[in-house]
Coordinates of N, CA and C in Angstrom, one line a residue:
M1 N 15.0 12.4 -42.4 CA 16.0 11.8 -41.6 C 15.4 10.7 -40.9
T2 N 15.9 9.4 -40.9 CA 15.4 8.4 -40.1 C 16.4 8.1 -39.1
E3 N 15.9 7.8 -37.8 CA 16.6 7.5 -36.7 C 16.3 6.2 -36.2
T4 N 17.2 5.3 -36.0 CA 16.9 4.0 -35.4 C 17.5 3.9 -33.9
I5 N 16.4 3.5 -33.1 CA 16.8 3.4 -31.7 C 17.1 2.0 -31.3
V6 N 18.2 1.5 -31.0 CA 18.5 0.1 -30.5 C 18.5 -0.1 -29.1
R7 N 17.7 -0.7 -28.5 CA 17.6 -0.9 -27.1 C 18.6 -1.9 -26.6
T8 N 19.4 -1.3 -25.4 CA 20.4 -2.0 -24.8 C 20.0 -2.7 -23.5
A9 N 20.8 -3.4 -22.9 CA 20.3 -3.8 -21.6 C 20.4 -2.9 -20.6
S10 N 21.1 -1.8 -20.8 CA 21.1 -0.7 -19.9 C 19.7 0.0 -19.9
D11 N 19.1 0.0 -21.0 CA 17.8 0.7 -21.2 C 16.8 0.0 -20.6
E12 N 16.7 -1.2 -20.1 CA 15.8 -1.8 -19.4 C 15.7 -1.5 -17.9
R13 N 14.4 -1.3 -17.5 CA 14.2 -0.9 -16.2 C 14.5 -2.1 -15.3
V14 N 15.2 -1.6 -14.2 CA 15.5 -2.6 -13.3 C 14.5 -2.6 -12.2
P15 N 13.9 -3.8 -12.0 CA 12.7 -3.7 -10.9 C 13.4 -3.3 -9.6
L16 N 12.6 -2.5 -8.9 CA 13.0 -2.2 -7.5 C 12.5 -3.3 -6.6
P17 N 13.1 -3.4 -5.5 CA 12.8 -4.4 -4.5 C 11.2 -4.3 -4.0
A18 N 10.7 -5.4 -3.7 CA 9.3 -5.2 -3.2 C 9.2 -4.7 -1.9
R19 N 8.4 -3.8 -1.5 CA 8.1 -3.4 -0.3 C 7.2 -4.2 0.6
L20 N 7.7 -4.9 1.5 CA 6.9 -6.0 2.2 C 7.0 -5.9 3.7
S21 N 6.0 -6.4 4.4 CA 6.2 -6.5 5.9 C 5.5 -7.7 6.2
L22 N 6.0 -8.7 6.6 CA 5.5 -10.2 6.9 C 5.2 -10.4 8.3
T23 N 4.4 -11.3 8.7 CA 4.2 -11.8 9.9 C 5.4 -12.5 10.2
P24 N 6.2 -12.4 11.4 CA 7.4 -13.2 11.6 C 7.3 -14.7 11.5
A25 N 8.3 -15.3 11.0 CA 8.1 -16.9 10.9 C 8.0 -17.4 12.2
G26 N 7.2 -18.5 12.3 CA 7.0 -19.2 13.6 C 5.9 -18.6 14.3
H27 N 5.3 -17.4 14.1 CA 4.1 -16.8 14.7 C 3.0 -17.1 14.0
V28 N 1.8 -17.1 14.7 CA 0.5 -17.3 14.1 C 0.0 -15.9 13.5
A29 N -0.2 -16.0 12.3 CA -0.7 -14.8 11.7 C -2.0 -14.7 11.9
G30 N -2.7 -13.4 11.8 CA -4.1 -13.3 11.9 C -4.9 -13.3 10.7
R31 N -5.7 -12.6 10.2 CA -6.5 -12.7 8.9 C -5.4 -12.5 7.8
L32 N -4.4 -11.6 8.0 CA -3.4 -11.2 7.0 C -2.0 -11.8 7.4
D33 N -1.4 -12.1 6.3 CA 0.1 -12.7 6.6 C 1.1 -11.5 6.4
G34 N 0.7 -10.3 6.2 CA 1.5 -9.1 6.0 C 0.8 -8.2 5.1
A35 N 1.9 -7.3 4.7 CA 1.5 -6.3 3.7 C 2.3 -5.9 2.6
W36 N 1.9 -5.5 1.5 CA 2.7 -5.1 0.3 C 2.4 -3.7 0.1
W37 N 3.3 -2.9 -0.3 CA 3.1 -1.6 -0.8 C 3.7 -1.3 -2.1
P38 N 2.9 -1.5 -3.3 CA 3.5 -1.6 -4.6 C 3.6 0.1 -4.8
R39 N 4.6 0.2 -5.9 CA 4.8 1.6 -6.3 C 3.8 2.1 -7.3
S40 N 3.0 1.2 -8.0 CA 2.0 1.6 -9.0 C 0.8 0.7 -9.0
R41 N -0.1 1.0 -9.7 CA -1.3 0.0 -10.0 C -1.1 -0.8 -11.2
D42 N 0.1 -1.1 -11.6 CA 0.5 -1.8 -12.9 C 1.0 -3.2 -12.3
L43 N 0.0 -4.3 -12.4 CA 0.3 -5.5 -11.8 C 1.5 -6.1 -12.8
A44 N 1.5 -6.0 -14.0 CA 2.4 -6.7 -14.7 C 3.8 -6.1 -14.4
R45 N 3.9 -5.0 -13.9 CA 5.2 -4.4 -13.5 C 5.5 -4.6 -12.1
E46 N 4.6 -4.8 -11.2 CA 4.7 -4.9 -9.8 C 4.9 -6.3 -9.3
L47 N 4.1 -7.3 -10.0 CA 4.3 -8.6 -9.5 C 5.5 -9.3 -9.6
P48 N 6.3 -9.2 -10.5 CA 7.6 -9.9 -10.6 C 8.5 -9.6 -9.4
A49 N 8.5 -8.4 -8.9 CA 9.4 -8.2 -7.7 C 9.0 -8.9 -6.6
L50 N 7.4 -8.8 -6.3 CA 6.9 -9.4 -5.2 C 7.1 -10.9 -5.2
T51 N 6.7 -11.5 -6.3 CA 6.9 -12.9 -6.3 C 8.4 -13.4 -6.3
A52 N 9.2 -12.7 -6.8 CA 10.6 -13.1 -6.6 C 11.0 -13.1 -5.3
T53 N 10.5 -12.2 -4.5 CA 10.9 -12.0 -3.0 C 10.3 -13.1 -2.3
L54 N 8.9 -13.5 -2.7 CA 8.3 -14.3 -1.8 C 8.5 -15.8 -2.3
D55 N 9.1 -16.1 -3.6 CA 9.4 -17.5 -4.0 C 10.4 -18.1 -3.1
G56 N 11.4 -17.2 -2.8 CA 12.5 -17.8 -1.9 C 12.1 -18.1 -0.4
L57 N 11.0 -17.2 0.1 CA 10.5 -17.4 1.4 C 9.5 -18.5 1.5
W58 N 8.7 -18.6 0.6 CA 7.3 -19.3 0.7 C 7.2 -20.4 -0.3
G59 N 8.1 -20.5 -1.1 CA 8.1 -21.3 -2.2 C 7.5 -20.8 -3.6
R60 N 7.6 -21.4 -4.7 CA 7.3 -20.8 -5.9 C 5.7 -20.3 -5.9
I61 N 5.5 -19.0 -6.2 CA 4.2 -18.5 -6.2 C 3.7 -18.8 -7.7
T62 N 2.4 -19.4 -7.8 CA 1.9 -19.8 -9.0 C 0.7 -19.1 -9.5
R63 N -0.1 -18.6 -8.4 CA -1.2 -17.9 -8.7 C -1.5 -16.6 -7.8
V64 N -2.1 -15.7 -8.1 CA -2.4 -14.5 -7.5 C -3.8 -14.1 -7.8
T65 N -4.5 -13.6 -7.0 CA -5.9 -13.0 -7.2 C -6.0 -11.8 -6.6
V66 N -6.8 -10.9 -7.2 CA -6.9 -9.5 -6.8 C -8.4 -9.2 -6.9
N67 N -8.6 -7.9 -6.3 CA -10.0 -7.4 -6.6 C -9.8 -6.3 -7.7
P68 N -10.7 -6.3 -8.7 CA -10.5 -5.3 -9.8 C -10.7 -3.9 -9.4
A69 N -11.3 -3.6 -8.2 CA -11.7 -2.1 -7.8 C -10.3 -1.4 -7.7
Q70 N -9.2 -2.1 -7.3 CA -7.9 -1.5 -7.1 C -6.9 -1.5 -8.3
W71 N -7.3 -2.3 -9.2 CA -6.3 -2.6 -10.4 C -6.9 -2.2 -11.6
P72 N -6.4 -1.2 -12.5 CA -7.3 -0.9 -13.7 C -7.1 -1.9 -14.8
V73 N -5.9 -2.6 -14.9 CA -5.7 -3.6 -15.8 C -5.3 -4.9 -15.1
I74 N -5.9 -6.0 -15.3 CA -5.4 -7.3 -14.7 C -4.9 -8.2 -15.9
P75 N -3.7 -8.4 -15.9 CA -3.2 -9.4 -16.8 C -3.5 -10.9 -16.6
R76 N -3.7 -11.7 -17.4 CA -4.1 -13.0 -16.9 C -2.8 -13.9 -16.5
K77 N -1.6 -13.5 -17.2 CA -0.2 -14.2 -16.8 C 0.7 -13.0 -16.7
V78 N 1.6 -13.4 -15.8 CA 2.7 -12.3 -15.7 C 3.9 -13.3 -15.6
P79 N 4.9 -13.1 -16.6 CA 6.2 -13.8 -16.6 C 7.1 -13.3 -15.3
V80 N 7.6 -14.3 -14.7 CA 8.4 -14.0 -13.4 C 9.7 -14.8 -13.6
A81 N 10.7 -14.5 -13.1 CA 12.0 -15.2 -13.2 C 11.8 -16.8 -13.2
G82 N 11.8 -17.3 -14.4 CA 11.9 -18.8 -14.4 C 10.5 -19.4 -14.5
H83 N 9.4 -18.7 -14.4 CA 8.0 -19.2 -14.5 C 7.1 -18.1 -14.8
T84 N 5.8 -18.6 -14.8 CA 4.7 -17.8 -15.0 C 3.7 -17.8 -13.9
V85 N 3.3 -16.7 -13.4 CA 2.3 -16.4 -12.5 C 1.0 -16.3 -13.1
H86 N 0.0 -16.9 -12.6 CA -1.4 -16.8 -13.2 C -2.1 -15.8 -12.3
V87 N -2.9 -14.9 -12.9 CA -3.6 -13.9 -12.1 C -5.0 -13.9 -12.4
G88 N -5.8 -13.9 -11.3 CA -7.3 -14.0 -11.4 C -7.9 -12.9 -10.5
W89 N -9.1 -12.8 -10.8 CA -9.7 -11.6 -9.9 C -11.2 -11.9 -9.5
F90 N -11.6 -11.5 -8.3 CA -12.9 -11.7 -7.8 C -13.5 -10.3 -7.3
T91 N -14.6 -10.0 -7.6 CA -15.3 -8.7 -7.1 C -15.9 -8.7 -5.7
D92 N -16.9 -9.7 -5.6 CA -17.5 -9.8 -4.2 C -16.9 -10.6 -3.3
E93 N -16.1 -11.6 -3.7 CA -15.6 -12.6 -2.9 C -14.2 -12.2 -2.2
Q94 N -13.5 -11.3 -2.8 CA -12.2 -10.8 -2.2 C -12.2 -9.4 -1.9
D95 N -11.6 -9.1 -0.8 CA -11.4 -7.8 0.0 C -10.8 -6.9 -1.2
P96 N -11.2 -5.6 -1.3 CA -10.6 -4.7 -2.4 C -9.2 -4.4 -2.1
H97 N -8.8 -4.4 -0.9 CA -7.5 -4.0 -0.5 C -6.6 -5.4 -0.1
A98 N -7.0 -6.6 -0.7 CA -6.1 -7.6 -0.3 C -5.5 -8.4 -1.7
L99 N -4.5 -9.1 -1.4 CA -3.9 -9.8 -2.4 C -3.8 -11.2 -2.0
I100 N -4.3 -12.3 -2.6 CA -4.1 -13.6 -2.1 C -3.1 -14.3 -3.2
L101 N -2.0 -14.9 -2.5 CA -0.9 -15.5 -3.2 C -1.1 -17.1 -3.0
R102 N -0.8 -17.9 -4.0 CA -0.9 -19.3 -3.8 C 0.4 -20.1 -4.2
S103 N 0.8 -21.0 -3.7 CA 1.8 -21.8 -3.9 C 1.4 -23.2 -4.2
Y104 N 1.6 -24.0 -5.1 CA 1.1 -25.4 -5.0 C 1.8 -26.2 -4.1
S105 N 2.9 -26.0 -3.8 CA 3.6 -26.9 -2.7 C 3.4 -26.4 -1.3
V106 N 3.1 -25.1 -1.0 CA 3.1 -24.6 0.3 C 1.7 -24.2 0.8
G107 N 1.1 -23.4 0.1 CA -0.4 -22.9 0.5 C -0.7 -21.6 0.0
R108 N -1.5 -20.8 0.9 CA -2.1 -19.6 0.6 C -1.5 -18.5 1.6
W109 N -1.5 -17.3 1.0 CA -1.1 -16.2 1.9 C -2.0 -15.0 1.6
D110 N -2.4 -14.2 2.6 CA -3.1 -12.9 2.2 C -2.3 -11.8 2.5
L111 N -2.3 -10.9 1.7 CA -1.5 -9.6 2.1 C -2.4 -8.4 1.9
L112 N -2.1 -7.5 2.9 CA -2.8 -6.1 2.5 C -2.2 -5.4 1.5
V113 N -2.8 -4.8 0.4 CA -2.1 -4.1 -0.5 C -2.3 -2.7 -0.2
V114 N -1.3 -1.9 0.4 CA -1.4 -0.5 0.7 C -1.4 0.2 -0.6
P115 N -2.4 1.1 -0.7 CA -2.5 1.9 -2.0 C -1.2 2.6 -2.3
P116 N -0.8 2.4 -3.6 CA 0.6 3.0 -4.1 C 0.8 4.5 -3.7
E117 N -0.4 5.2 -3.7 CA -0.2 6.8 -3.4 C -0.2 7.1 -1.9
T118 N -0.2 6.1 -1.1 CA -0.1 6.4 0.4 C 1.2 6.8 0.7
G119 N 1.1 7.8 1.8 CA 2.4 8.5 2.3 C 3.2 7.5 3.0
A120 N 4.4 7.6 3.2 CA 5.4 6.8 3.9 C 4.9 6.4 5.2
A121 N 4.6 7.4 6.1 CA 4.3 7.4 7.4 C 3.0 6.4 7.6
V122 N 2.0 6.5 6.9 CA 0.8 6.0 6.9 C 1.0 4.4 6.6
A123 N 1.7 4.3 5.3 CA 2.1 2.9 4.8 C 2.9 2.3 5.9
A124 N 3.7 2.8 6.6 CA 4.5 2.1 7.7 C 3.6 1.6 8.8
R125 N 2.6 2.6 9.3 CA 1.6 2.0 10.1 C 0.8 0.8 9.6
L126 N 0.3 1.0 8.5 CA -0.5 -0.2 7.9 C 0.3 -1.4 7.7
M127 N 1.5 -1.3 7.4 CA 2.3 -2.6 7.1 C 2.4 -3.2 8.5
A128 N 2.8 -2.4 9.5 CA 3.2 -3.0 10.8 C 1.8 -3.6 11.4
A129 N 0.6 -3.0 11.2 CA -0.6 -3.5 11.6 C -0.9 -4.8 10.9
A130 N -0.7 -5.0 9.7 CA -1.0 -6.2 8.8 C -0.1 -7.3 9.1
A131 N 1.2 -7.1 9.6 CA 2.1 -8.0 9.9 C 2.1 -8.5 11.3
G132 N 1.1 -7.8 12.0 CA 0.9 -8.0 13.6 C 0.6 -9.5 13.9
V133 N 1.2 -9.9 14.9 CA 1.0 -11.4 15.3 C -0.4 -11.5 15.7
G134 N -1.2 -12.4 15.3 CA -2.7 -12.6 15.7 C -3.7 -11.6 15.4
D135 N -3.3 -10.6 14.6 CA -4.2 -9.5 14.2 C -5.3 -10.0 13.5
L136 N -6.7 -9.6 13.9 CA -7.8 -10.1 13.2 C -8.4 -9.1 12.4
G137 N -7.8 -8.1 12.0 CA -8.4 -7.0 11.1 C -8.3 -7.4 9.8
T138 N -9.4 -6.8 9.0 CA -9.4 -7.2 7.5 C -8.5 -6.1 6.9
A139 N -8.2 -6.5 5.5 CA -7.4 -5.3 4.9 C -8.2 -4.0 4.6
S140 N -9.4 -4.1 4.2 CA -10.1 -2.9 4.2 C -10.4 -2.2 5.5
G141 N -10.5 -3.1 6.4 CA -10.8 -2.5 7.9 C -9.7 -1.7 8.2
L142 N -8.4 -2.2 8.0 CA -7.1 -1.6 8.5 C -7.1 -0.2 7.6
V143 N -7.2 -0.2 6.3 CA -7.2 0.9 5.4 C -8.3 2.1 5.9
A144 N -9.5 1.6 6.3 CA -10.5 2.5 6.8 C -10.1 3.1 8.2
G145 N -9.6 2.2 9.0 CA -9.1 2.8 10.3 C -8.0 3.8 10.2
E146 N -7.2 3.5 9.3 CA -6.0 4.4 9.1 C -6.6 5.9 8.5
A147 N -7.6 5.7 7.5 CA -8.2 6.9 7.1 C -8.9 7.6 8.3
A148 N -9.5 6.9 9.1 CA -10.1 7.7 10.2 C -9.2 8.3 11.0
C149 N -7.9 7.6 11.4 CA -6.9 8.2 12.2 C -6.3 9.6 11.5
D150 N -6.4 9.5 10.2 CA -5.8 10.7 9.4 C -6.6 11.8 9.7
V151 N -8.0 11.6 9.6 CA -9.0 12.7 9.7 C -8.8 13.3 11.2
R152 N -8.7 12.5 12.1 CA -8.6 12.9 13.6 C -7.3 13.5 13.8
D153 N -6.2 13.0 13.2 CA -4.8 13.8 13.2 C -4.9 15.0 12.6
A154 N -5.5 15.3 11.4 CA -5.8 16.4 10.8 C -6.5 17.3 11.6
A155 N -7.6 17.0 12.2 CA -8.3 17.8 13.1 C -7.6 18.2 14.3
G156 N -6.9 17.4 14.9 CA -6.0 17.6 16.0 C -4.9 18.7 15.7
G157 N -4.5 18.5 14.6 CA -3.3 19.4 14.1 C -3.9 20.9 13.9
E158 N -5.1 21.0 13.4 CA -5.9 22.2 13.3 C -5.9 22.9 14.7
V159 N -6.6 22.1 15.7 CA -6.6 22.7 17.0 C -5.4 23.2 17.5
A160 N -4.3 22.3 17.3 CA -3.0 22.7 18.0 C -2.6 24.0 17.1
W161 N -2.9 24.1 16.0 CA -2.5 25.5 15.2 C -3.2 26.5 15.8
E162 N -4.4 26.3 16.1 CA -5.2 27.6 16.6 C -4.9 27.9 17.9
T163 N -4.5 27.0 18.9 CA -4.1 27.2 20.2 C -2.7 27.8 20.3
D164 N -1.8 27.4 19.2 CA -0.4 27.9 19.3 C -0.2 29.2 18.6
G165 N -1.4 29.9 18.3 CA -1.2 31.2 17.7 C -1.4 31.2 16.2
G166 N -1.9 30.0 15.7 CA -2.3 30.2 14.2 C -3.4 30.9 14.0
A167 N -3.9 31.2 12.8 CA -5.1 31.9 12.4 C -6.3 31.3 13.1
A168 N -6.9 32.2 13.8 CA -8.1 31.9 14.6 C -9.5 32.0 13.7
T169 N -10.3 31.3 14.1 CA -11.7 31.5 13.3 C -12.5 32.4 14.2
A170 N -12.3 32.7 15.3 CA -13.1 33.6 16.1 C -12.2 34.8 16.5
P171 N -12.8 36.0 16.8 CA -11.9 37.0 17.1 C -11.3 36.8 18.5
P172 N -10.0 37.4 18.6 CA -9.4 37.3 20.0 C -10.1 37.9 21.1
P173 N -10.1 37.3 22.4 CA -10.8 37.9 23.4 C -10.3 39.3 23.7
S174 N -11.3 40.0 24.2 CA -11.0 41.4 24.4 C -10.2 41.5 25.8
P175 N -9.4 42.6 25.9 CA -8.5 42.7 27.0 C -9.6 43.0 28.3
L176 N -9.0 42.7 29.4 CA -9.8 43.0 30.7 C -9.7 44.5 30.9
P177 N -10.9 45.1 31.3 CA -11.1 46.6 31.5 C -10.0 47.3 32.3
D178 N -9.3 46.7 33.2 CA -8.5 47.3 34.1 C -7.0 47.1 33.6
Q179 N -6.7 46.6 32.5 CA -5.4 46.4 31.9 C -5.3 47.4 30.6
P180 N -4.1 48.0 30.4 CA -3.8 48.7 29.3 C -3.9 47.8 28.1
V181 N -4.2 48.4 26.9 CA -3.9 47.7 25.6 C -2.6 48.4 25.0
T182 N -1.8 47.4 24.6 CA -0.7 48.1 23.9 C -0.7 47.4 22.6
A183 N 0.0 48.1 21.6 CA 0.2 47.6 20.3 C 1.6 47.8 20.0
A184 N 2.2 46.8 19.3 CA 3.7 47.0 18.8 C 3.5 47.7 17.6
A185 N 4.8 48.6 17.4 CA 4.7 49.4 16.2 C 5.2 48.4 15.0
P186 N 4.8 48.7 13.8 CA 5.3 47.9 12.6 C 6.9 47.8 12.6
G187 N 7.4 46.6 12.6 CA 8.8 46.3 12.4 C 9.4 46.4 13.9
G188 N 8.7 46.4 14.9 CA 9.2 46.5 16.3 C 8.8 45.6 17.1

């Protein structure tokens, strides 16, 4: 038996809106103009939503550059609503966690790319930091700083667990000699 599948318009994936945090208009940006949190590492799938959002804010985006360390496949061109965005890459010259956008009519913008697998709380902190007014941090510097905070937070959580009655790594202190030792009966 042969089956024919006909694609309809409802079968097409509707792109989700871009997750962006941008430096407020009229304020001086630092090294970064904001942050973008893509849902995957598929540039052909992710760039249309990003550029569609930014075209209205910054003018038509015509060129994007990335570092291939974060993107497994880099298409040369990505069709976007009404035009094509040219995609390039640099290994040594571009921060691995940055995306550079260019518009012929307006200029250049640098965005932190929050790794897609990042949790929501960490992504929110990174996006707020990248969109901060006058922030001089680099994209990789912000990501590394957040990773260091996660390690400290995890260690702090373990200490809190230990001091709040969680599993201890050392045996509990012995009771004072002049105090009776009591034990609760099971179930009581």
